[in-house]
Amino acid sequence: MKNTDQLYWVSMMNNFKNMNNMFANNSQNPWADMMNNTDVFGTMMKNYNDAYTTAQDAFGPMSKMMTPNANKKDMDAMAELMHLNNQYNIKNAEMMYMNYTTGMKAMQKIGEMMQEKFSKNELFKGMTALYQEWLNTSDKVFVALFETDEYSKVQGEVAALSHKLKHATAVMMEKAMENLPVVTRTEMDELYKAFYDLRKNVYNAGKEA
């Protein structure tokens, strides 16, 4: 049984060693250049915004010539929705990439630790011990990531864009449903406000009586 366990851990050790070598070697790691260039998403966002501004300048005069009717408003709203969606996708990809690279750092630390243990003829006492070590290591590197100003900034930008995108989508949905026999969110909000004001007036009238 000991020989079987030892062979298992030797196999695990080799797998982690190969993984570490892959992420240390630029020629084998397609993410290596991106990991070293932390501003790649900033450049991507700038290039997109520049392209969007250029398109707006090119088609803006033509758009102003259109009759300002309901169709034009719908087109402008759809264009703004697509713009917000593109910005959100870039920022969200940046946040997801920061999480991904941090997860890879945790795996690399586990691989290095296993190499060190193996060099000293030490083995983990089963998969539970290895899993617990992975949890502890991941917790440390992710907490360190979450405490950085860079991550907080990106997280805030993603949340802000998500809120704007959700609101713009809700407006578009209400616009599409305005001719259908259904109650929209805006109408329900107005109803709740009217009901609240009515209860408040009745309560104040009762106090004055």
Coordinates of C-alpha atoms in Angstrom, one line a residue:
M1 CA 0.0 0.0 0.0
K2 CA 2.9 2.3 0.8
N3 CA 4.4 1.8 -2.6
T4 CA 1.1 2.6 -4.3
D5 CA 0.7 5.8 -2.3
Q6 CA 4.2 6.8 -3.1
L7 CA 3.7 6.2 -6.8
Y8 CA 0.5 8.3 -6.6
W9 CA 2.2 11.2 -5.0
V10 CA 5.2 11.0 -7.4
S11 CA 2.7 11.2 -10.3
M12 CA 1.0 14.2 -8.7
M13 CA 4.3 15.8 -8.1
N14 CA 5.3 15.4 -11.7
N15 CA 2.0 16.9 -12.9
F16 CA 2.5 20.0 -10.7
K17 CA 6.1 20.3 -11.8
N18 CA 5.0 20.2 -15.5
M19 CA 2.3 22.8 -14.8
N20 CA 4.9 25.1 -13.1
N21 CA 7.3 24.7 -16.0
M22 CA 4.5 25.5 -18.5
F23 CA 3.5 28.8 -16.7
A24 CA 7.2 29.8 -16.3
N25 CA 7.9 29.3 -20.0
N26 CA 6.7 32.1 -22.3
S27 CA 6.8 29.9 -25.4
Q28 CA 4.4 27.4 -23.8
N29 CA 2.2 29.9 -22.0
P30 CA -0.1 31.9 -24.2
W31 CA -1.1 34.0 -21.2
A32 CA 2.5 34.9 -20.2
D33 CA 2.7 38.1 -22.2
M34 CA -0.7 39.3 -20.9
M35 CA 0.2 38.5 -17.3
N36 CA 3.3 40.7 -17.6
N37 CA 1.3 43.5 -19.3
T38 CA -1.1 44.6 -16.5
D39 CA -2.5 47.5 -18.6
V40 CA -3.6 45.4 -21.6
F41 CA -7.3 45.9 -20.6
G42 CA -6.8 49.6 -20.1
T43 CA -5.3 49.8 -23.6
M44 CA -8.3 47.7 -24.9
M45 CA -10.8 50.1 -23.3
K46 CA -9.0 53.2 -24.7
N47 CA -8.9 51.7 -28.2
Y48 CA -12.6 50.9 -28.0
N49 CA -13.6 54.3 -26.7
D50 CA -11.4 56.0 -29.4
A51 CA -13.1 53.9 -32.1
Y52 CA -16.6 54.7 -30.6
T53 CA -15.8 58.4 -30.6
T54 CA -14.6 58.3 -34.2
A55 CA -17.7 56.5 -35.3
Q56 CA -19.9 59.0 -33.4
D57 CA -18.0 61.9 -35.1
A58 CA -18.4 60.2 -38.5
F59 CA -22.1 59.4 -38.3
G60 CA -23.2 62.1 -35.9
P61 CA -24.0 64.7 -38.6
M62 CA -26.1 62.1 -40.5
S63 CA -27.9 61.2 -37.3
K64 CA -28.8 64.8 -36.6
M65 CA -30.5 65.1 -40.0
M66 CA -33.0 62.4 -39.1
T67 CA -36.4 63.5 -37.9
P68 CA -36.5 63.5 -34.1
N69 CA -39.3 60.9 -33.7
A70 CA -39.9 57.8 -31.7
N71 CA -37.8 55.6 -34.1
K72 CA -34.8 57.9 -33.7
K73 CA -35.1 57.8 -29.9
D74 CA -35.2 54.0 -30.1
M75 CA -32.1 53.8 -32.3
D76 CA -30.2 56.2 -30.0
A77 CA -31.2 54.1 -26.9
M78 CA -30.1 50.9 -28.6
A79 CA -26.8 52.4 -29.6
E80 CA -26.2 53.6 -26.1
L81 CA -27.2 50.1 -24.7
M82 CA -24.7 48.4 -27.0
H83 CA -22.0 50.9 -26.0
L84 CA -22.6 50.2 -22.3
N85 CA -22.6 46.5 -23.0
N86 CA -19.2 46.6 -24.8
Q87 CA -17.6 48.7 -22.0
Y88 CA -19.1 46.3 -19.4
N89 CA -17.7 43.2 -21.2
I90 CA -14.2 44.7 -21.3
K91 CA -14.2 45.7 -17.6
N92 CA -15.7 42.4 -16.5
A93 CA -13.1 40.5 -18.5
E94 CA -10.4 42.5 -16.7
M95 CA -11.8 41.5 -13.3
M96 CA -12.3 37.9 -14.3
Y97 CA -8.7 37.8 -15.6
M98 CA -7.4 39.2 -12.3
N99 CA -9.2 36.3 -10.5
Y100 CA -7.9 33.8 -13.0
T101 CA -4.2 34.9 -12.7
T102 CA -4.6 34.9 -8.9
G103 CA -5.9 31.3 -9.0
M104 CA -2.9 30.3 -11.1
K105 CA -0.6 31.9 -8.5
A106 CA -2.2 29.7 -5.9
M107 CA -1.7 26.6 -8.0
Q108 CA 1.9 27.5 -8.6
K109 CA 2.5 28.0 -4.9
I110 CA 1.0 24.5 -4.2
G111 CA 3.3 23.0 -6.9
E112 CA 6.4 24.6 -5.4
M113 CA 5.4 23.4 -1.9
M114 CA 4.9 19.9 -3.2
Q115 CA 8.3 20.0 -4.9
E116 CA 9.9 21.1 -1.7
K117 CA 8.1 18.3 0.3
F118 CA 9.1 15.7 -2.3
S119 CA 12.7 16.8 -2.2
K120 CA 12.6 16.2 1.6
N121 CA 10.9 12.8 1.1
E122 CA 7.7 14.2 2.8
L123 CA 4.2 13.4 1.6
F124 CA 0.8 14.8 2.3
K125 CA -1.4 12.6 4.5
G126 CA -4.1 12.0 1.9
M127 CA -6.1 14.2 -0.4
T128 CA -7.9 16.0 2.5
A129 CA -4.6 17.5 3.7
L130 CA -3.7 18.6 0.2
Y131 CA -7.2 20.1 -0.3
Q132 CA -6.9 22.0 3.0
E133 CA -3.5 23.3 2.0
W134 CA -4.9 24.5 -1.3
L135 CA -7.8 26.2 0.5
N136 CA -5.4 28.0 2.8
T137 CA -3.1 29.1 0.0
S138 CA -5.9 30.3 -2.2
D139 CA -7.4 32.2 0.7
K140 CA -4.2 34.1 1.3
V141 CA -3.6 35.1 -2.4
F142 CA -7.2 36.0 -3.0
V143 CA -7.5 38.1 0.1
A144 CA -4.3 39.9 -1.0
L145 CA -5.9 40.5 -4.4
F146 CA -9.1 41.8 -2.9
E147 CA -7.3 44.3 -0.7
T148 CA -5.5 46.0 -3.6
D149 CA -6.6 49.4 -4.9
E150 CA -6.5 48.1 -8.5
Y151 CA -9.0 45.3 -7.8
S152 CA -11.3 47.6 -5.8
K153 CA -11.2 50.1 -8.7
V154 CA -12.1 47.6 -11.3
Q155 CA -14.8 46.0 -9.1
G156 CA -16.3 49.5 -8.6
E157 CA -16.3 50.2 -12.3
V158 CA -17.8 46.8 -13.1
A159 CA -20.6 47.4 -10.6
A160 CA -21.3 50.9 -11.9
L161 CA -21.4 49.8 -15.5
S162 CA -23.6 46.8 -14.5
H163 CA -26.1 49.2 -12.9
K164 CA -26.2 51.5 -15.9
L165 CA -26.6 48.5 -18.3
K166 CA -29.4 47.0 -16.1
H167 CA -31.2 50.4 -16.1
A168 CA -30.8 50.9 -19.8
T169 CA -32.1 47.4 -20.5
A170 CA -35.1 47.9 -18.3
V171 CA -36.0 51.1 -20.1
M172 CA -35.7 49.3 -23.5
M173 CA -37.9 46.4 -22.2
E174 CA -40.5 48.8 -21.0
K175 CA -40.5 50.6 -24.3
A176 CA -41.0 47.4 -26.2
M177 CA -43.9 46.4 -23.9
E178 CA -45.7 49.7 -23.7
N179 CA -48.3 48.6 -26.3
L180 CA -48.9 45.3 -24.5
P181 CA -51.6 44.8 -21.9
V182 CA -49.1 44.3 -19.1
V183 CA -48.1 46.5 -16.1
T184 CA -44.5 47.9 -16.3
R185 CA -42.1 48.5 -13.5
T186 CA -42.4 52.2 -13.8
E187 CA -46.2 52.1 -13.6
M188 CA -45.9 49.9 -10.5
D189 CA -43.4 52.3 -8.9
E190 CA -45.8 55.2 -9.6
L191 CA -48.6 53.1 -8.1
Y192 CA -46.6 52.3 -4.9
K193 CA -45.7 56.0 -4.6
A194 CA -49.3 57.2 -5.0
F195 CA -50.4 54.6 -2.4
Y196 CA -47.7 55.7 0.0
D197 CA -48.6 59.3 -0.4
L198 CA -52.3 58.5 0.2
R199 CA -51.6 56.6 3.4
K200 CA -49.4 59.4 4.6
N201 CA -52.1 62.0 3.9
V202 CA -54.8 59.9 5.7
Y203 CA -52.5 59.4 8.7
N204 CA -51.7 63.2 8.9
A205 CA -55.4 64.0 8.5
G206 CA -56.2 61.6 11.4
K207 CA -53.7 63.3 13.6
E208 CA -55.1 66.7 12.9
A209 CA -58.7 65.6 13.5

